[in-house]
CSV table of C-alpha atoms in Angstrom, one decimal:
chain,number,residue,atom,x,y,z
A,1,UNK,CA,73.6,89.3,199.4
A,2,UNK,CA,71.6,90.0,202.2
A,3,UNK,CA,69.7,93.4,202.0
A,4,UNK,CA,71.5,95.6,204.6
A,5,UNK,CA,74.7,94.7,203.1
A,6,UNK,CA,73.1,95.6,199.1
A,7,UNK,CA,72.3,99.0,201.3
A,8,UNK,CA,76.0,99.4,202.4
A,9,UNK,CA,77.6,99.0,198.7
A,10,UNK,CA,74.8,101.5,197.5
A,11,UNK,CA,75.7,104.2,199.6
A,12,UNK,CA,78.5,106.7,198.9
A,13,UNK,CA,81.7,104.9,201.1
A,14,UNK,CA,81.4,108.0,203.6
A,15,UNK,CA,78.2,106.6,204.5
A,16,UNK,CA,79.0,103.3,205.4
A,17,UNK,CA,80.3,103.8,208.9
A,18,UNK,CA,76.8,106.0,209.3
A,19,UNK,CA,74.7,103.4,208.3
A,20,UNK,CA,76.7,101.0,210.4
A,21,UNK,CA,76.0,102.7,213.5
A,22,UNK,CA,72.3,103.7,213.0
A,23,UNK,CA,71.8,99.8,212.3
A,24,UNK,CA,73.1,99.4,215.7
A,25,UNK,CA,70.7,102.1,217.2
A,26,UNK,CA,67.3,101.6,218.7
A,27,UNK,CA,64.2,103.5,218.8
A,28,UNK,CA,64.5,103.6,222.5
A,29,UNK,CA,68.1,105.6,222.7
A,30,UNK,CA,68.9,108.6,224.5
A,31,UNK,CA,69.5,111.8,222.7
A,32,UNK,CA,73.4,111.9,223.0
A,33,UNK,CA,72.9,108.8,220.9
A,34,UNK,CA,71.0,110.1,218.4
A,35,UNK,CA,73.7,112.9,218.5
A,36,UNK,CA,76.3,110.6,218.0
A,37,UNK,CA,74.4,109.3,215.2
A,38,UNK,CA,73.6,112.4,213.7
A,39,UNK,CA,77.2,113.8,213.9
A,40,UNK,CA,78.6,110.5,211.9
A,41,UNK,CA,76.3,111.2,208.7
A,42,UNK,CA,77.1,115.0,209.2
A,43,UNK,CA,80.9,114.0,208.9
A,44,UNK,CA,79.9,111.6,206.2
A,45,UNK,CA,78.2,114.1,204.4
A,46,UNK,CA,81.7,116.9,205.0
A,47,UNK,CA,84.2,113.9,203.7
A,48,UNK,CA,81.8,113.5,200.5
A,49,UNK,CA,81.7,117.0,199.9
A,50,UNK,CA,85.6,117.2,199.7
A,51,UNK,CA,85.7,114.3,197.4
A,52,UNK,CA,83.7,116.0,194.5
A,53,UNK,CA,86.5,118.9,195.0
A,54,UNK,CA,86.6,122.9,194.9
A,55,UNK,CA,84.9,123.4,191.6
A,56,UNK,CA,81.5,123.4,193.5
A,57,UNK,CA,82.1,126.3,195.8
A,58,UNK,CA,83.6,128.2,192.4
A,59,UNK,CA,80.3,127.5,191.3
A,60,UNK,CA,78.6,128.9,194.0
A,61,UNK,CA,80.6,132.0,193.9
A,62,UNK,CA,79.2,133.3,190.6
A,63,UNK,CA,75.5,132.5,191.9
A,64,UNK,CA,76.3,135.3,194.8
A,65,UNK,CA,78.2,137.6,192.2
A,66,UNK,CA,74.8,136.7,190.2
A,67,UNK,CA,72.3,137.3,193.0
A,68,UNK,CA,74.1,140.9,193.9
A,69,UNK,CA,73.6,142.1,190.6
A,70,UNK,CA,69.2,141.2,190.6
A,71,UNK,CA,67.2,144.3,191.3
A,72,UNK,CA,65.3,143.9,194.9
A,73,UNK,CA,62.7,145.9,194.2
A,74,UNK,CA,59.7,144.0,192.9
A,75,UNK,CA,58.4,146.5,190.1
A,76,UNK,CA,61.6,145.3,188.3
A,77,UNK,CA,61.2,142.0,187.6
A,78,UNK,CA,59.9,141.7,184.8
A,79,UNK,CA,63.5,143.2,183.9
A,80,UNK,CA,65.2,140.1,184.8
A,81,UNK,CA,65.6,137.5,182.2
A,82,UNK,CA,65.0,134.3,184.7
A,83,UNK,CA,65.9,131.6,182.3
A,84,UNK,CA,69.0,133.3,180.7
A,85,UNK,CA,70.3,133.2,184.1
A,86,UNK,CA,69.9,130.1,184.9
A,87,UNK,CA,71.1,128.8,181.3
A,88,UNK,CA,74.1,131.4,182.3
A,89,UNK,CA,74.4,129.5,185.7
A,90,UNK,CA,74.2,125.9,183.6
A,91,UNK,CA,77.4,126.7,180.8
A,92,UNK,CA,79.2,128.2,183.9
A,93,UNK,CA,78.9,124.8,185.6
A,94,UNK,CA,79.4,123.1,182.4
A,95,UNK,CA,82.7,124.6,181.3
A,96,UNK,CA,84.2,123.5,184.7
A,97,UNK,CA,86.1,120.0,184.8
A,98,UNK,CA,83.5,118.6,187.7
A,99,UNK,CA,82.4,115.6,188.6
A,100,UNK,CA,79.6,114.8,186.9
A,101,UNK,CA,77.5,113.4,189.7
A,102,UNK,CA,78.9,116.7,191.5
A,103,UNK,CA,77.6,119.1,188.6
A,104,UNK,CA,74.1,117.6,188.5
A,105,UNK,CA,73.9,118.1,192.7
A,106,UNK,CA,75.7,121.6,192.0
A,107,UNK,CA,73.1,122.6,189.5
A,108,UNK,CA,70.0,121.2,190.9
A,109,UNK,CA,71.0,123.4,193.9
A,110,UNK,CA,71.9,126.5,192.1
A,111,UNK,CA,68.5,126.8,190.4
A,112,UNK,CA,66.6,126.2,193.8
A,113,UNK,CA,68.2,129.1,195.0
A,114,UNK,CA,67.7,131.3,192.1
A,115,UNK,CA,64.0,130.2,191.7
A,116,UNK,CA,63.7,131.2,195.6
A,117,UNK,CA,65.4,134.6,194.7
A,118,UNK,CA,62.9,134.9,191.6
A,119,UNK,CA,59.9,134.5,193.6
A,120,UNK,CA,61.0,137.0,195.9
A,121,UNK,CA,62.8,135.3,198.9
A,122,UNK,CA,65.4,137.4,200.3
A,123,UNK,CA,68.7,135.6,201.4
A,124,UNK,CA,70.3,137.1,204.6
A,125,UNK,CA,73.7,135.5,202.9
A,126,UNK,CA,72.6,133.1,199.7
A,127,UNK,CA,76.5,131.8,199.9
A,128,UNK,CA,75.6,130.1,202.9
A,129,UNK,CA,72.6,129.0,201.9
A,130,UNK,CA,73.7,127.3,199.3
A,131,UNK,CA,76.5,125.8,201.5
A,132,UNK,CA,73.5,124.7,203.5
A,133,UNK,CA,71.6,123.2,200.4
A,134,UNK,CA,74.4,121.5,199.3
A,135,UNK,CA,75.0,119.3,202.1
A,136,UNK,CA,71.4,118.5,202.0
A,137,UNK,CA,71.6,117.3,199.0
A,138,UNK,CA,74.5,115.1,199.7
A,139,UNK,CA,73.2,113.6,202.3
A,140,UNK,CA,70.2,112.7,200.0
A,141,UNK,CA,71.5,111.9,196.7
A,142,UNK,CA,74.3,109.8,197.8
A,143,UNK,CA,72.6,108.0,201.3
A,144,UNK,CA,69.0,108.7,201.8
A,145,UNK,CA,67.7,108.3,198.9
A,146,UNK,CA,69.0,104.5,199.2
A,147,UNK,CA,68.3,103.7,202.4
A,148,UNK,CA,64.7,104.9,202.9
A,149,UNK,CA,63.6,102.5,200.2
A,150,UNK,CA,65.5,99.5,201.2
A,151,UNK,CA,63.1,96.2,201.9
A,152,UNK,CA,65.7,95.3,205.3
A,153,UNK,CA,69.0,96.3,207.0
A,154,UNK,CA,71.4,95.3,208.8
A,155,UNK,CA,71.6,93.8,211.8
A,156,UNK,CA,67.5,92.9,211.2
A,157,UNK,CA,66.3,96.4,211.5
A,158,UNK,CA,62.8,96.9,209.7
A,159,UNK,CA,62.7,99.6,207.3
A,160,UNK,CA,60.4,101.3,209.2
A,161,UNK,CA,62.5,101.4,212.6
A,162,UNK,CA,65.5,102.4,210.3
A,163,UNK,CA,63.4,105.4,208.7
A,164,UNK,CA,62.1,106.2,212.1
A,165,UNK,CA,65.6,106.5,213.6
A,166,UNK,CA,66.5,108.2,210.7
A,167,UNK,CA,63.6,111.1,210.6
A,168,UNK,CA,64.5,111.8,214.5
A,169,UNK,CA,68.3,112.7,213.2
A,170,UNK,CA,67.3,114.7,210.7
A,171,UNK,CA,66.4,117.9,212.9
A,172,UNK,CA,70.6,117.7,214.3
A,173,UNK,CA,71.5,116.6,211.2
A,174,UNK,CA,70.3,120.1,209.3
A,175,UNK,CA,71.2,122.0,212.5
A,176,UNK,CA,74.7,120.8,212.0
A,177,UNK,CA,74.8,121.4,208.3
A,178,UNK,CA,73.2,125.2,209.1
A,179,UNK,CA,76.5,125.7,211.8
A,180,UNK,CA,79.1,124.5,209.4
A,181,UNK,CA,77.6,126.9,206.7
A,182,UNK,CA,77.7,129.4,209.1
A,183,UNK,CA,81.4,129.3,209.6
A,184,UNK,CA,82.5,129.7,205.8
A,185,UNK,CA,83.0,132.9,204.6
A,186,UNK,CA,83.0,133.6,200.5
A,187,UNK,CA,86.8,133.6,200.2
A,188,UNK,CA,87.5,130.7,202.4
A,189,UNK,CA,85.0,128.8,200.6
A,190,UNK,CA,86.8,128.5,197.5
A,191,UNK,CA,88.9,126.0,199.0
A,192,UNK,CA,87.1,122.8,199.7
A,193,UNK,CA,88.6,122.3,203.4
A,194,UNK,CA,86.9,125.5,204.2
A,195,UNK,CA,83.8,123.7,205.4
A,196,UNK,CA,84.0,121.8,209.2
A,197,UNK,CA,82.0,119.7,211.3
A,198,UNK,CA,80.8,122.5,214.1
A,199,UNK,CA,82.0,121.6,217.4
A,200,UNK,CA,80.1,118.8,219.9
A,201,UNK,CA,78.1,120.0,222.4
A,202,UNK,CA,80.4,119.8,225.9
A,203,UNK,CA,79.1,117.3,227.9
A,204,UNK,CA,80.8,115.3,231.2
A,205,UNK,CA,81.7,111.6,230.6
A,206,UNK,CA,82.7,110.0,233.6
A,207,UNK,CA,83.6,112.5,235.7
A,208,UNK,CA,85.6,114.4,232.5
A,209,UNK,CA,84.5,117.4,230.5
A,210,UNK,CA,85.0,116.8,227.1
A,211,UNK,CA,84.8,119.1,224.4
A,212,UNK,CA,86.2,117.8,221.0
A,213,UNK,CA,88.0,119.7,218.5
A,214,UNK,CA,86.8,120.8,214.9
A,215,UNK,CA,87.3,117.6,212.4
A,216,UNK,CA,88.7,118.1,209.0
């Protein structure tokens, strides 16, 4: 199997049409290109998200309720019993029917929040942030992580012209995931539909303004 197509059955399906279309890319492409580009693995990374189902956001929920409850004030930390909570965050995650690939993004997530919170970093609105982490860590886990260590792609491209197409996304691609965040409030995030691909930049195309809708 030749190795762009061994990177293809690795990735999560979502990512396939991605990968596809970066393989076509070159290093010499325009920025709307590297938009485009940017925009399929943010919609890749939205699709994914719906597949490992609502149970995440539930999840995410209790961290807020969680993160409400800690004392700001720094002389009263040594009140708070860090690993309790996070063993509390763990069993909350645990009782949950999740997926497990899901649960381990979910908790890995969870904690990095809560140790930020611990060390004193204060969160203008952590459900966001941890709608903002999470797609982050999608995008890793389940398409990164695979093809930034692959020996070739598709199409011929090098891994190095793939990882440098793939570091100049990465700025849209966490500006994206920061406006979808953005747009979820608490309550609507308990459904898993509640999170969107923000809207493409207007831009004329022959003569036409387009502006497309909200997927999802």
């Amino acid at each position: 199997m030749p190795d762009g197509d061994q990177v293809q059955s690795e990735i999560a399906a979502e990512y396939r049409r991605g990968y596809r279309k970066t393989c076509r890319g070159t290093l010499g492409d325009d920025d709307i290109a590297n938009e485009e580009r940017a925009r399929a693995m943010v919609s890749a990374t939205i699709e994914r998200i719906k597949s490992y189902g609502g149970e995440p956001f539930q999840v995410f929920a209790e961290v807020v309720r969680i993160a409400e409850q800690l004392p700001l004030l720094p002389i009263f930390k040594d009140t708070v019993n860090e690993v309790e909570i996070l063993k509390g965050i763990e069993r909350f995650a645990n009782n949950m029917s999740m997926n497990k690939r899901a649960r381990h993004i979910v908790l890995y997530i969870c904690k990095e929040q809560m140790k930020a919170i611990f060390n004193g970093t204060q969160a203008k609105n952590v459900y966001q942030e941890l709608l903002v982490r999470y797609q982050k860590r999608v995008y890793r886990v389940d398409c990164e992580a695979f093809t930034e260590s692959a020996p070739d792609h598709r199409n011929n491209m090098s891994p190095a012209d793939y990882n440098a197409l793939a570091q100049r996304m990465r700025p849209e691609i966490e500006a994206q995931f920061v406006k979808a965040a953005a747009k979820v409030q608490l309550d609507e995030g308990l459904k898993q539909e509640a999170l969107m691909l923000p809207r493409r930049k207007a831009r004329r195309q022959q003569g036409v303004f387009v502006n497309e809708n909200l997927l999802c």
